[in-house]
Coordinates of C-alpha atoms in Angstrom, one line a residue:
X1 CA 0.0 0.0 0.0
X2 CA 2.8 2.4 0.9
X3 CA 4.5 1.6 -2.5
X4 CA 1.3 2.7 -4.4
X5 CA 1.1 5.9 -2.4
X6 CA 4.7 6.8 -3.1
X7 CA 4.1 6.3 -6.8
X8 CA 1.0 8.5 -6.8
X9 CA 2.9 11.3 -5.0
X10 CA 5.9 11.0 -7.4
X11 CA 3.7 11.2 -10.6
X12 CA 2.9 15.0 -10.4
X13 CA 6.5 15.8 -9.7
X14 CA 7.6 13.9 -12.8
X15 CA 5.1 15.8 -15.0
X16 CA 6.2 19.1 -13.6
X17 CA 9.9 18.3 -14.3
X18 CA 9.1 17.3 -17.9
X19 CA 7.2 20.5 -18.5
X20 CA 10.0 22.7 -17.2
X21 CA 12.6 20.8 -19.4
X22 CA 10.5 21.4 -22.5
X23 CA 10.2 25.1 -21.8
X24 CA 13.9 25.3 -21.2
X25 CA 14.8 23.6 -24.5
X26 CA 12.4 25.9 -26.3
X27 CA 13.7 29.1 -24.8
X28 CA 17.5 28.7 -25.1
X29 CA 17.5 28.8 -29.0
X30 CA 19.3 25.5 -29.3
X31 CA 18.3 23.1 -32.0
X32 CA 17.0 19.7 -30.8
X33 CA 17.6 16.5 -32.5
X34 CA 15.7 16.4 -35.8
X35 CA 15.2 20.2 -35.8
X36 CA 16.3 22.3 -38.8
X37 CA 18.2 25.6 -39.0
X38 CA 15.7 28.4 -40.1
X39 CA 18.2 29.7 -42.6
X40 CA 18.4 26.3 -44.3
X41 CA 14.7 25.5 -43.9
X42 CA 13.4 27.9 -46.6
X43 CA 14.9 28.4 -50.1
X44 CA 16.8 31.7 -50.3
X45 CA 15.9 34.3 -52.9
X46 CA 19.0 35.8 -54.5
X47 CA 18.6 38.9 -56.7
X48 CA 20.9 39.5 -59.6
X49 CA 21.0 41.4 -62.9
X50 CA 22.8 41.3 -66.2
X51 CA 26.3 42.6 -65.7
X52 CA 28.7 40.6 -67.8
X53 CA 31.2 39.1 -67.0
X54 CA 30.0 39.0 -63.3
X55 CA 26.4 38.0 -63.9
X56 CA 24.7 37.0 -67.2
X57 CA 22.4 34.4 -68.7
X58 CA 23.9 31.8 -70.9
X59 CA 22.3 30.3 -74.0
X60 CA 20.2 27.9 -71.9
X61 CA 18.9 30.8 -69.7
X62 CA 21.0 29.7 -66.7
X63 CA 22.9 32.4 -64.8
X64 CA 26.7 32.4 -65.1
X65 CA 29.6 34.8 -64.4
X66 CA 32.2 35.6 -61.8
X67 CA 29.8 36.7 -59.0
X68 CA 27.3 33.9 -59.8
X69 CA 29.9 31.1 -59.7
X70 CA 31.2 32.6 -56.4
X71 CA 27.7 32.5 -54.8
X72 CA 27.2 29.0 -56.1
X73 CA 30.3 27.9 -54.3
X74 CA 29.3 29.7 -51.1
X75 CA 25.9 28.1 -51.2
X76 CA 27.4 24.7 -51.8
X77 CA 29.8 25.0 -48.8
X78 CA 27.0 26.1 -46.5
X79 CA 24.2 23.9 -47.8
X80 CA 22.0 26.8 -48.9
X81 CA 19.0 26.1 -51.0
X82 CA 18.3 29.1 -53.2
X83 CA 16.9 30.4 -56.5
X84 CA 17.8 33.5 -58.6
X85 CA 15.4 36.3 -59.4
X86 CA 16.3 39.1 -61.9
X87 CA 15.8 42.7 -60.9
X88 CA 17.0 46.1 -62.0
X89 CA 19.8 47.8 -60.1
X90 CA 17.6 50.1 -58.0
X91 CA 15.0 47.4 -57.4
X92 CA 17.6 44.9 -56.4
X93 CA 19.2 47.3 -53.8
X94 CA 15.8 48.3 -52.5
X95 CA 14.6 44.7 -52.2
X96 CA 17.8 43.7 -50.3
X97 CA 17.5 46.7 -48.0
X98 CA 14.0 45.7 -47.0
X99 CA 14.7 42.0 -46.7
X100 CA 12.4 41.1 -49.7
X101 CA 15.4 39.1 -51.0
X102 CA 18.1 37.3 -49.0
X103 CA 21.1 38.7 -51.0
X104 CA 22.0 40.5 -54.2
X105 CA 24.8 39.0 -56.3
X106 CA 26.2 40.8 -59.3
X107 CA 28.8 43.6 -59.9
X108 CA 27.8 45.6 -56.9
X109 CA 30.2 48.3 -55.7
X110 CA 30.6 48.8 -52.0
X111 CA 29.9 52.5 -51.2
X112 CA 29.3 54.5 -48.1
X113 CA 25.8 55.5 -49.2
X114 CA 24.8 51.9 -49.9
X115 CA 26.4 50.7 -46.6
X116 CA 23.9 52.9 -44.7
X117 CA 21.0 50.7 -46.0
X118 CA 22.7 47.4 -46.6
X119 CA 25.3 45.0 -45.2
X120 CA 28.0 43.8 -47.6
X121 CA 30.2 40.8 -47.6
X122 CA 34.0 41.1 -47.8
X123 CA 35.1 42.4 -51.2
X124 CA 35.8 39.7 -53.7
X125 CA 37.1 41.8 -56.6
X126 CA 38.8 45.2 -56.8
X127 CA 38.6 47.3 -60.0
X128 CA 37.8 50.9 -60.9
X129 CA 35.7 53.3 -63.0
X130 CA 37.1 53.6 -66.5
X131 CA 36.3 55.6 -69.7
X132 CA 35.4 54.0 -73.0
X133 CA 35.9 56.1 -76.2
X134 CA 35.6 55.6 -79.9
X135 CA 38.4 53.7 -81.7
X136 CA 40.6 55.9 -83.8
X137 CA 41.5 54.4 -87.2
X138 CA 45.0 54.5 -88.7
X139 CA 45.2 55.9 -92.2
X140 CA 47.5 57.8 -94.5
X141 CA 45.8 61.1 -93.9
X142 CA 46.3 60.7 -90.1
X143 CA 50.0 59.9 -90.6
X144 CA 50.5 63.0 -92.8
X145 CA 48.6 65.1 -90.3
X146 CA 50.9 64.0 -87.5
X147 CA 54.0 64.6 -89.7
X148 CA 52.8 68.2 -90.3
X149 CA 51.8 68.8 -86.6
X150 CA 53.5 71.7 -84.9
X151 CA 55.2 69.5 -82.3
X152 CA 56.9 67.3 -84.9
X153 CA 57.9 70.3 -87.1
X154 CA 59.5 71.9 -84.0
X155 CA 61.6 68.8 -83.4
X156 CA 62.7 68.7 -87.1
X157 CA 63.6 72.4 -87.0
X158 CA 65.6 72.0 -83.8
X159 CA 67.6 69.1 -85.2
X160 CA 68.3 70.9 -88.5
X161 CA 69.5 73.9 -86.5
X162 CA 71.8 71.7 -84.4
X163 CA 73.3 70.0 -87.6
X164 CA 73.9 73.4 -89.1
X165 CA 75.6 74.7 -85.9
X166 CA 77.9 71.7 -85.8
X167 CA 78.6 72.0 -89.5
X168 CA 79.6 75.7 -89.1
X169 CA 81.9 74.8 -86.2
X170 CA 83.7 72.0 -88.1
X171 CA 84.1 74.3 -91.1
X172 CA 85.6 77.1 -89.0
X173 CA 88.1 74.6 -87.5
X174 CA 89.0 72.9 -90.8
X175 CA 88.7 75.5 -93.6
X176 CA 92.3 76.6 -93.7
X177 CA 94.1 73.3 -93.4
X178 CA 91.7 70.7 -94.8
X179 CA 90.7 70.8 -98.5
X180 CA 87.7 68.6 -97.7
X181 CA 86.0 71.7 -96.3
X182 CA 86.2 74.5 -98.9
X183 CA 87.0 78.0 -97.7
X184 CA 84.0 79.4 -99.5
X185 CA 81.3 79.8 -96.8
X186 CA 78.4 78.3 -98.8
X187 CA 80.1 75.1 -100.0
X188 CA 82.2 74.8 -96.9
X189 CA 79.2 75.0 -94.5
X190 CA 77.5 72.6 -96.8
X191 CA 80.3 70.1 -96.4
X192 CA 80.2 70.6 -92.7
X193 CA 76.5 70.0 -92.6
X194 CA 77.0 66.8 -94.6
X195 CA 79.7 65.6 -92.2
X196 CA 77.7 66.4 -89.1
X197 CA 74.7 64.5 -90.5
X198 CA 76.6 61.3 -91.4
X199 CA 78.4 61.4 -88.0
X200 CA 75.2 61.8 -86.0
X201 CA 73.6 58.9 -87.8
X202 CA 76.8 56.8 -87.3
X203 CA 77.0 56.2 -91.0
X204 CA 80.5 57.6 -91.3
X205 CA 81.2 57.4 -95.1
X206 CA 84.8 58.7 -94.5
X207 CA 84.7 61.0 -97.5
X208 CA 85.1 64.0 -95.1
X209 CA 87.0 63.9 -91.8
X210 CA 88.6 66.5 -89.5
X211 CA 92.4 66.8 -89.5
X212 CA 93.1 69.6 -87.1
X213 CA 93.2 69.0 -83.3
X214 CA 90.3 71.3 -82.8
X215 CA 88.3 69.7 -85.5
X216 CA 88.9 66.2 -84.1
X217 CA 87.9 67.4 -80.6
X218 CA 84.7 68.8 -82.1
X219 CA 84.2 65.5 -84.0
X220 CA 84.7 63.4 -80.8
X221 CA 82.2 65.5 -78.8
X222 CA 79.7 65.4 -81.6
X223 CA 80.0 61.6 -82.0
X224 CA 78.7 61.1 -78.4
X225 CA 76.2 64.0 -78.5
X226 CA 74.9 62.7 -81.8
X227 CA 73.8 59.4 -80.1
X228 CA 71.5 61.4 -77.9
X229 CA 70.3 63.6 -80.7
X230 CA 69.4 60.7 -83.0
X231 CA 67.6 58.9 -80.2
X232 CA 65.5 61.9 -79.5
X233 CA 64.7 62.4 -83.2
X234 CA 63.9 58.7 -83.7
X235 CA 61.5 58.8 -80.8
X236 CA 59.8 61.8 -82.3
X237 CA 59.5 60.1 -85.7
X238 CA 58.1 57.0 -84.1
X239 CA 55.5 59.0 -82.2
X240 CA 54.4 60.8 -85.4
X241 CA 54.3 57.7 -87.6
X242 CA 52.6 55.5 -85.1
X243 CA 49.1 56.9 -85.0
X244 CA 48.0 56.8 -81.4
X245 CA 44.7 55.0 -81.3
X246 CA 43.8 56.2 -77.8
X247 CA 41.9 59.4 -77.2
X248 CA 44.7 61.3 -75.4
X249 CA 42.5 64.3 -75.0
X250 CA 41.0 62.5 -71.9
X251 CA 43.6 62.2 -69.2
X252 CA 41.6 63.0 -66.1
X253 CA 38.0 63.5 -65.0
X254 CA 38.3 67.2 -65.8
X255 CA 38.7 66.5 -69.5
X256 CA 35.3 64.9 -69.5
X257 CA 33.6 68.3 -68.9
X258 CA 33.9 69.2 -72.6
X259 CA 32.7 65.7 -73.8
X260 CA 29.3 64.1 -74.4
X261 CA 29.4 61.6 -71.6
X262 CA 27.1 58.7 -70.9
X263 CA 26.6 56.7 -67.7
X264 CA 24.1 54.0 -66.5
X265 CA 21.2 55.4 -64.4
X266 CA 21.6 54.8 -60.7
X267 CA 25.1 53.3 -61.1
X268 CA 28.3 54.3 -59.2
X269 CA 29.5 56.0 -62.4
X270 CA 26.3 58.2 -62.4
X271 CA 26.9 59.2 -58.8
X272 CA 30.6 59.8 -59.4
X273 CA 30.1 62.1 -62.3
X274 CA 27.4 64.0 -60.4
X275 CA 29.8 64.5 -57.5
X276 CA 32.5 65.8 -59.9
X277 CA 30.1 68.2 -61.5
X278 CA 30.5 66.5 -64.9
X279 CA 27.4 67.0 -67.1
X280 CA 26.3 63.6 -68.6
X281 CA 23.3 61.7 -69.8
X282 CA 22.0 58.5 -68.3
X283 CA 20.8 55.4 -70.1
X284 CA 19.2 52.2 -68.9
X285 CA 21.8 49.6 -69.8
X286 CA 25.4 49.4 -71.0
X287 CA 24.8 48.0 -74.6
X288 CA 22.6 51.0 -75.3
X289 CA 25.3 53.4 -74.1
X290 CA 28.0 51.7 -76.2
X291 CA 25.7 51.6 -79.2
X292 CA 25.1 55.4 -79.0
X293 CA 28.8 56.1 -78.8
X294 CA 29.5 53.8 -81.7
X295 CA 27.0 55.7 -83.7
X296 CA 28.7 59.0 -82.9
X297 CA 26.1 60.2 -80.4
X298 CA 28.5 60.3 -77.5
X299 CA 32.2 60.9 -76.9
X300 CA 32.7 58.8 -73.8
X301 CA 31.0 56.2 -71.6
X302 CA 32.0 55.9 -67.9
X303 CA 31.5 52.6 -66.2
X304 CA 33.2 49.7 -64.4
X305 CA 36.5 48.8 -66.1
X306 CA 36.1 45.0 -66.3
X307 CA 32.5 45.3 -67.5
X308 CA 33.4 47.8 -70.2
X309 CA 36.3 45.7 -71.5
X310 CA 34.2 42.6 -71.6
X311 CA 31.2 44.3 -73.4
X312 CA 33.5 46.0 -75.9
X313 CA 35.4 42.8 -76.7
X314 CA 32.1 41.0 -77.2
X315 CA 30.4 43.4 -79.6
X316 CA 32.4 46.6 -80.3
X317 CA 36.0 45.4 -80.7
X318 CA 36.7 47.4 -83.9
X319 CA 34.8 50.5 -82.8
X320 CA 35.4 51.3 -79.2
X321 CA 38.2 50.9 -76.6
X322 CA 38.8 51.5 -72.9
X323 CA 41.4 54.1 -71.9
X324 CA 44.1 53.2 -69.4
X325 CA 42.6 55.6 -66.9
X326 CA 41.1 54.7 -63.5
X327 CA 38.8 57.5 -62.2
X328 CA 38.0 55.9 -58.9
X329 CA 38.7 52.5 -57.2
X330 CA 35.8 50.1 -56.7
X331 CA 35.4 47.1 -54.5
X332 CA 32.7 44.5 -55.4
X333 CA 30.8 42.6 -52.7
X334 CA 27.6 40.6 -52.1
X335 CA 24.8 42.8 -50.7
X336 CA 22.8 41.5 -47.8
X337 CA 19.9 42.8 -45.7
X338 CA 20.9 44.6 -42.5
X339 CA 21.9 42.2 -39.7
X340 CA 21.5 39.2 -42.1
X341 CA 22.1 35.8 -40.6
X342 CA 23.9 34.8 -43.8
X343 CA 26.7 37.3 -43.5
X344 CA 29.1 35.3 -41.2
X345 CA 28.8 32.0 -43.0
X346 CA 29.0 33.7 -46.4
X347 CA 32.1 35.6 -45.5
X348 CA 33.9 32.6 -44.2
X349 CA 33.3 30.7 -47.4
X350 CA 34.0 33.7 -49.6
X351 CA 37.4 34.3 -48.0
X352 CA 38.4 30.7 -48.5
X353 CA 37.3 30.7 -52.2
X354 CA 39.1 33.9 -53.2
X355 CA 42.4 32.7 -51.7
X356 CA 42.4 29.6 -53.8
X357 CA 44.1 28.9 -57.1
X358 CA 40.7 28.0 -58.6
X359 CA 39.5 31.6 -58.0
X360 CA 42.5 32.9 -60.0
X361 CA 41.8 30.5 -62.8
X362 CA 38.1 31.7 -62.7
X363 CA 39.2 35.3 -63.1
X364 CA 41.6 34.4 -65.9
X365 CA 38.8 32.7 -67.7
X366 CA 36.5 35.7 -67.6
X367 CA 38.9 38.6 -67.5
X368 CA 42.0 37.4 -69.1
X369 CA 45.2 38.8 -67.6
X370 CA 43.8 42.3 -67.0
X371 CA 42.2 41.5 -63.6

């Protein structure tokens, strides 16, 4: 009888202990056996947009590119289930800021303004804003124009004056004791000019040579000086005959003020030009901007350097080119909603990926040796 009474008294205590244990397990945030992480439970929505070579659709409609392959590897390492959704640049940033999507993956520049509304991963690629311009063609008229340019004519005149000066000096030193340099000024200076020219070019026919000590001293000094003179003249000729295909009139952002400049609406290039006070027009996408410039409706397009190079190589190789000018450094990252639970795990995987040789090979495949 006492055994039965003990069991009856112990039963309420066991029920109370079980209830407290269940509440404790529910409140401490730990996952019980068989439970699932909320991040991995639902499929993630990843926003992206066309920005070759970082994000673009292939022939089968599947997303490819540097940023896409990076996210695919991050998701694989973390076991994320996800799907891509295509949005415009502004819509993509807004959706990420409000948490409507779980991340934005494309060529997204990390800026202070965007950082106020978004969280970003560690940078995975560093580039800069560049300028694309029309391709200058090489032709005979262009070569002739450069040969007749004031700069080249000044170099020719300076060289001729130097040759005449050396010719006069050698004639003055040799005219009385060397029959090779006639005493008559006109023919004598002519002989001196001939000697100075063949000496400078290291041809040295030997038909005329100084015989006096002063003349030989002048000749020795001129031999060494002529090497410098001919190098300078050769460089000037090379510059004139090799038509520079780059638009050298644009050497800094200030040179854009007198040009018809295009930028993508809402892009970092749009913001940069506005900050610099450069008047420009905006278009919806890069192919439209490049097409307008190829048709002569614009003088320059400002955009991300690797994206410009890729787009021009694909469709405008013979018409447009990118100048070797970086207007502002850019760091690309993955955009995340504020306080996103994905940030830590995504960053860990990202840092492991970009330090690998496979990442370098990926960049080589899409960007060549210019990354």
